[in-house]
GROMACS .gro file of N, CA and C in nm:
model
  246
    1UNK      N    1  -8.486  -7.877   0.376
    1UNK     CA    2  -8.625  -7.899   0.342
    1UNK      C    3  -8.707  -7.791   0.411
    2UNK      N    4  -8.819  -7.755   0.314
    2UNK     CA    5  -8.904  -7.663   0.405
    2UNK      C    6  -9.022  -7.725   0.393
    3UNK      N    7  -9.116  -7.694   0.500
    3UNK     CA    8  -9.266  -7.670   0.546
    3UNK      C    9  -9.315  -7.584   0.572
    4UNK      N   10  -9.427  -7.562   0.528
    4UNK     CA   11  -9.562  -7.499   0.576
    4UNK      C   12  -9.638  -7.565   0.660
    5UNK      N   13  -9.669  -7.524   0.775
    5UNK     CA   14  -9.747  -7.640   0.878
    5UNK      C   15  -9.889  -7.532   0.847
    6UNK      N   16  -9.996  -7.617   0.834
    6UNK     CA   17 -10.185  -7.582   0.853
    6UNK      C   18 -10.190  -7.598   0.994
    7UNK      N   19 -10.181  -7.457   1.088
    7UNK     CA   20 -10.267  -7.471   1.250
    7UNK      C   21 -10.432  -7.389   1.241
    8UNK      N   22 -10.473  -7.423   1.260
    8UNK     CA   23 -10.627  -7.376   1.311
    8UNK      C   24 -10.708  -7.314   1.222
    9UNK      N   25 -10.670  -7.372   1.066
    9UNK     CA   26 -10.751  -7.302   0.970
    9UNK      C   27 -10.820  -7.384   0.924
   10UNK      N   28 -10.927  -7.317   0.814
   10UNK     CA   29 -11.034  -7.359   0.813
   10UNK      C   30 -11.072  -7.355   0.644
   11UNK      N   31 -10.939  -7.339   0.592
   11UNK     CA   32 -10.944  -7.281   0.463
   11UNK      C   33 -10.882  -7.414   0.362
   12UNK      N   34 -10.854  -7.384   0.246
   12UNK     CA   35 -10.781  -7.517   0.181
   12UNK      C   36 -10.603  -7.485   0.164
   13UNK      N   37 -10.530  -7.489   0.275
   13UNK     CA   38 -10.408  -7.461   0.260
   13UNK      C   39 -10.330  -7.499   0.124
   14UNK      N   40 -10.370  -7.626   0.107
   14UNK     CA   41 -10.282  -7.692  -0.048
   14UNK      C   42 -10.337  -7.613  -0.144
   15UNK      N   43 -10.445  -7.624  -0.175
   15UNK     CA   44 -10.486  -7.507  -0.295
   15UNK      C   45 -10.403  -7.357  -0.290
   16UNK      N   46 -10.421  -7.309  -0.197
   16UNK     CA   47 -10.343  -7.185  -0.126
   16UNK      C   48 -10.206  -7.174  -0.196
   17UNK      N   49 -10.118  -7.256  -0.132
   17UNK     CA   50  -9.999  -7.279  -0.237
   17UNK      C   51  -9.959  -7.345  -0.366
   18UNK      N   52 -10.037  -7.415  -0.390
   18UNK     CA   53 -10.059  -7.411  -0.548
   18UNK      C   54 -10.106  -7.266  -0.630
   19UNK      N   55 -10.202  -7.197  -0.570
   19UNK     CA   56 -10.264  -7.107  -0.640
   19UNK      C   57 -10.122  -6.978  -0.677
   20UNK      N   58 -10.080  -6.991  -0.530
   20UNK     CA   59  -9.922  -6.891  -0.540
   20UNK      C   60  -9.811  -6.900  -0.550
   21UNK      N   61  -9.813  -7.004  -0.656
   21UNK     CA   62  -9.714  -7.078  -0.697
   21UNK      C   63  -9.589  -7.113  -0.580
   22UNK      N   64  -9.604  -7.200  -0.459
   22UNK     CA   65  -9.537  -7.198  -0.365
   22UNK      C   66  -9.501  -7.353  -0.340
   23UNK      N   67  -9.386  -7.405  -0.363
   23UNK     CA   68  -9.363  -7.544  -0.386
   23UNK      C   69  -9.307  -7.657  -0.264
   24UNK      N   70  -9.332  -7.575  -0.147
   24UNK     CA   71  -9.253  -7.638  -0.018
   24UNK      C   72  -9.345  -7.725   0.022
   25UNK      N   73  -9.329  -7.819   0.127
   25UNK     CA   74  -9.429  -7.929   0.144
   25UNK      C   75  -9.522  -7.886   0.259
   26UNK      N   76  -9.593  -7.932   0.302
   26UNK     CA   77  -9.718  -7.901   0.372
   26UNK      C   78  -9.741  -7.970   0.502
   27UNK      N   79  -9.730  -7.955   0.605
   27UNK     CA   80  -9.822  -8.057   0.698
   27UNK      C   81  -9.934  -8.005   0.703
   28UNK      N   82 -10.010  -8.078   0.704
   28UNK     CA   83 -10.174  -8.068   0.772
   28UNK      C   84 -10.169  -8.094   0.869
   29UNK      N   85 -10.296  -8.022   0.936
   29UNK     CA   86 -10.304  -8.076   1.073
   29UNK      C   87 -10.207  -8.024   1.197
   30UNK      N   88 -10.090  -7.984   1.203
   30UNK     CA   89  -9.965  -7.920   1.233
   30UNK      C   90 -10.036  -7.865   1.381
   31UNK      N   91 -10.145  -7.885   1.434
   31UNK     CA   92 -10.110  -7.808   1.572
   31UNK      C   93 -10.034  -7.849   1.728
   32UNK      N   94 -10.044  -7.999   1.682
   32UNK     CA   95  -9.998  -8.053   1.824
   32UNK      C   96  -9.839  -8.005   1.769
   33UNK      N   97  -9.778  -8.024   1.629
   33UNK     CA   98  -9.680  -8.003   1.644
   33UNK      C   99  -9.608  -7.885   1.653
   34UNK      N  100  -9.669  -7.781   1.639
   34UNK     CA  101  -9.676  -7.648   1.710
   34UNK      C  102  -9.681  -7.603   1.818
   35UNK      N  103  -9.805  -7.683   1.885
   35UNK     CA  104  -9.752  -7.708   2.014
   35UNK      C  105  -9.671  -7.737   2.090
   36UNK      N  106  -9.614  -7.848   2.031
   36UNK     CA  107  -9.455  -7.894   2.074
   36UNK      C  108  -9.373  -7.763   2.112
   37UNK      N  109  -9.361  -7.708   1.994
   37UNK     CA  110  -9.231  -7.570   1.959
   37UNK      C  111  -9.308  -7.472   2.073
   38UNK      N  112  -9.431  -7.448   2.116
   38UNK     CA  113  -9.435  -7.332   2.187
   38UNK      C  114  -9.462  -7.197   2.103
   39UNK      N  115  -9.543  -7.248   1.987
   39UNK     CA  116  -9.593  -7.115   1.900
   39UNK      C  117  -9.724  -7.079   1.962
   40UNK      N  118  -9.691  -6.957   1.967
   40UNK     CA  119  -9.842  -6.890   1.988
   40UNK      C  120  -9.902  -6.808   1.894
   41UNK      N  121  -9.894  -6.764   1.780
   41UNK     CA  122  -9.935  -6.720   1.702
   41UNK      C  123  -9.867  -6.730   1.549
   42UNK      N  124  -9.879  -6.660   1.463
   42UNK     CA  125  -9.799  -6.702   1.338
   42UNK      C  126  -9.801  -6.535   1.263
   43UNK      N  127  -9.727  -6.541   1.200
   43UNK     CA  128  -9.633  -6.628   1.091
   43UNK      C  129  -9.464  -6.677   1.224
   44UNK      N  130  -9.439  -6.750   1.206
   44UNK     CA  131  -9.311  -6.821   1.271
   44UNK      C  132  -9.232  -6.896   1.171
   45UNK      N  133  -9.078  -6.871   1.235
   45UNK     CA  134  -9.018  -6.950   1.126
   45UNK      C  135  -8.874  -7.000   1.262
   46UNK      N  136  -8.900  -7.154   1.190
   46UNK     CA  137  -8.742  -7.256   1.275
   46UNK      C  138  -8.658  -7.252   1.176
   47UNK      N  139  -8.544  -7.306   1.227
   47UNK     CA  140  -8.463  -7.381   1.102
   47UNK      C  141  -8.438  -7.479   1.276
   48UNK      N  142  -8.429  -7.571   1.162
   48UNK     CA  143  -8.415  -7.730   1.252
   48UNK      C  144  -8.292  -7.815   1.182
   49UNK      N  145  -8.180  -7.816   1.258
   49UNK     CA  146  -8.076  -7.909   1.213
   49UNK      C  147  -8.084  -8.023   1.173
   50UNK      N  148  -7.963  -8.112   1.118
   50UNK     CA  149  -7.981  -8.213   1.093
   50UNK      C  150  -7.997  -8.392   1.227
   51UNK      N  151  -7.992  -8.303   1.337
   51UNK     CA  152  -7.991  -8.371   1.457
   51UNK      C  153  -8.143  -8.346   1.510
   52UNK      N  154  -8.177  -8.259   1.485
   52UNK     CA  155  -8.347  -8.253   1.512
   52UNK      C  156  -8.337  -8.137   1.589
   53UNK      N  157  -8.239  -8.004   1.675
   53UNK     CA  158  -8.203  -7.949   1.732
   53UNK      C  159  -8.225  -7.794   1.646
   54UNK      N  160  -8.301  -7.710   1.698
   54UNK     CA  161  -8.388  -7.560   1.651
   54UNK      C  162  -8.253  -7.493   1.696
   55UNK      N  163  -8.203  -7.461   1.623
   55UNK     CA  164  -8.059  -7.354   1.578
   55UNK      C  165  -8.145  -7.227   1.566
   56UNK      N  166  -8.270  -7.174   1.512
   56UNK     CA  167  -8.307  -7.028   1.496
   56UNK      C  168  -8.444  -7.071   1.533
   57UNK      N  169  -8.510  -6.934   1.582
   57UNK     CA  170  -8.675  -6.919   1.601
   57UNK      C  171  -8.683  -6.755   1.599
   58UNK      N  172  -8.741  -6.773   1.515
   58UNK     CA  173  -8.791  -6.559   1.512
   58UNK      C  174  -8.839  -6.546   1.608
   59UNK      N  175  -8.799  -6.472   1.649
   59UNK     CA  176  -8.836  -6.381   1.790
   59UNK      C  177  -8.931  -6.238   1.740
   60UNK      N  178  -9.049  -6.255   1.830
   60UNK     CA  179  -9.144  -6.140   1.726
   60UNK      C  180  -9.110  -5.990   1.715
   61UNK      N  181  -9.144  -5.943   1.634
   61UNK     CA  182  -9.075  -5.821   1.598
   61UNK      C  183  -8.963  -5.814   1.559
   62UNK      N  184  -8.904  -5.893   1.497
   62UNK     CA  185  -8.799  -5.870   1.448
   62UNK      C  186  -8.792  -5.868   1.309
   63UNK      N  187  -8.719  -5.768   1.260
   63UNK     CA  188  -8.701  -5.719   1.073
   63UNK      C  189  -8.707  -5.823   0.999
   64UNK      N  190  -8.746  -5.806   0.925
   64UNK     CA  191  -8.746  -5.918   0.813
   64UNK      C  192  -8.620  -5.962   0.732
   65UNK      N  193  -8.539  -5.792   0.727
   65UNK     CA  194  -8.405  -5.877   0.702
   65UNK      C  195  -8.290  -5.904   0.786
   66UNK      N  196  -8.341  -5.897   0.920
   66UNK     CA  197  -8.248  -5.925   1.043
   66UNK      C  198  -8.303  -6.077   1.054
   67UNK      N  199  -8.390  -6.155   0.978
   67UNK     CA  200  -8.447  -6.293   1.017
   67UNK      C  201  -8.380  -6.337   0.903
   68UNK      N  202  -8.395  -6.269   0.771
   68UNK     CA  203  -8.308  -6.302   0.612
   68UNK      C  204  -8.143  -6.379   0.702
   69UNK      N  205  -8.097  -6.280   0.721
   69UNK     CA  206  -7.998  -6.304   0.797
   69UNK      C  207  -7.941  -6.423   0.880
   70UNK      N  208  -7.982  -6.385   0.945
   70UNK     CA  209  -8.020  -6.518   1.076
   70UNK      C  210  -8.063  -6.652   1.044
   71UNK      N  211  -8.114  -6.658   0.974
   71UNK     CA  212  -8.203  -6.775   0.882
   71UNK      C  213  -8.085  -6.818   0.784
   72UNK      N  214  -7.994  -6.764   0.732
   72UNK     CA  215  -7.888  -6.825   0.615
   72UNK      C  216  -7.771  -6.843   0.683
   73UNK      N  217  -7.770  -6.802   0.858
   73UNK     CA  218  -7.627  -6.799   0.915
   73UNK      C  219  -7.683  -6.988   0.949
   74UNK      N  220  -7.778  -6.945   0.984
   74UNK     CA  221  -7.889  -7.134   1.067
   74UNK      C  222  -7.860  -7.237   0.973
   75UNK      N  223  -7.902  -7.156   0.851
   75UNK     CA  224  -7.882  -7.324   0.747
   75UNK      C  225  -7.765  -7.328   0.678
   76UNK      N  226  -7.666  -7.228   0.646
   76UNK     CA  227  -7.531  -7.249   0.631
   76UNK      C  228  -7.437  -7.334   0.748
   77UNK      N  229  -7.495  -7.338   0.871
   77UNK     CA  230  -7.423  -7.388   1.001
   77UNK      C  231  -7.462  -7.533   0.980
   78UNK      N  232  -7.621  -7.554   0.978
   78UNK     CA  233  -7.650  -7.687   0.959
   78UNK      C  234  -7.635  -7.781   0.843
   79UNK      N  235  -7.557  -7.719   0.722
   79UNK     CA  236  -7.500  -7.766   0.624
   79UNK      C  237  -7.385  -7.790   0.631
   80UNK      N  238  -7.312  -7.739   0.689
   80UNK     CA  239  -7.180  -7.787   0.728
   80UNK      C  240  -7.151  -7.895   0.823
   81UNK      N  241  -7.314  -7.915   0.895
   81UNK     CA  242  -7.259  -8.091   0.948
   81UNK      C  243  -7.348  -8.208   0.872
   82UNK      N  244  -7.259  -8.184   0.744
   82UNK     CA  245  -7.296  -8.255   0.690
   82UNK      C  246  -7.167  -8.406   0.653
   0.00000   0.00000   0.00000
């Protein structure tokens, strides 16, 4: 499953992804739970197992397809405990 979490904007996020044709689900509101994770700025991306346990977190500056990567090794791993 994916999300888009809304932190500190001020804009209409759901319209946003409707408008760009983008079909993943949404939290609103998302800052305490951002907080949780220890984000300080964005764009950020987890993959979160099926135990509730963050297997990947982009680390900033890093390539976009060194995260491509990394990101399909995360959810291929967490599909297999299935």
């Amino acid at each position: 499953v994916f999300y888009a979490m809304n932190i500190k904007e001020d804009s209409d996020p759901a319209k946003y992804l409707q408008d760009n044709g983008y079909t993943f689900k949404l939290m609103l509101n998302a800052d305490a739970t951002m907080d949780a994770y220890g984000v300080l700025g964005t764009p950020v991306v987890f993959v979160v197992d099926r135990s509730h346990k963050v297997t990947f977190r982009r680390i900033p500056d890093t390539s976009d397809e060194a995260v491509k990567v990394s990101v399909q090794e995360a959810i291929d791993a967490a599909l297999k405990q299935r």
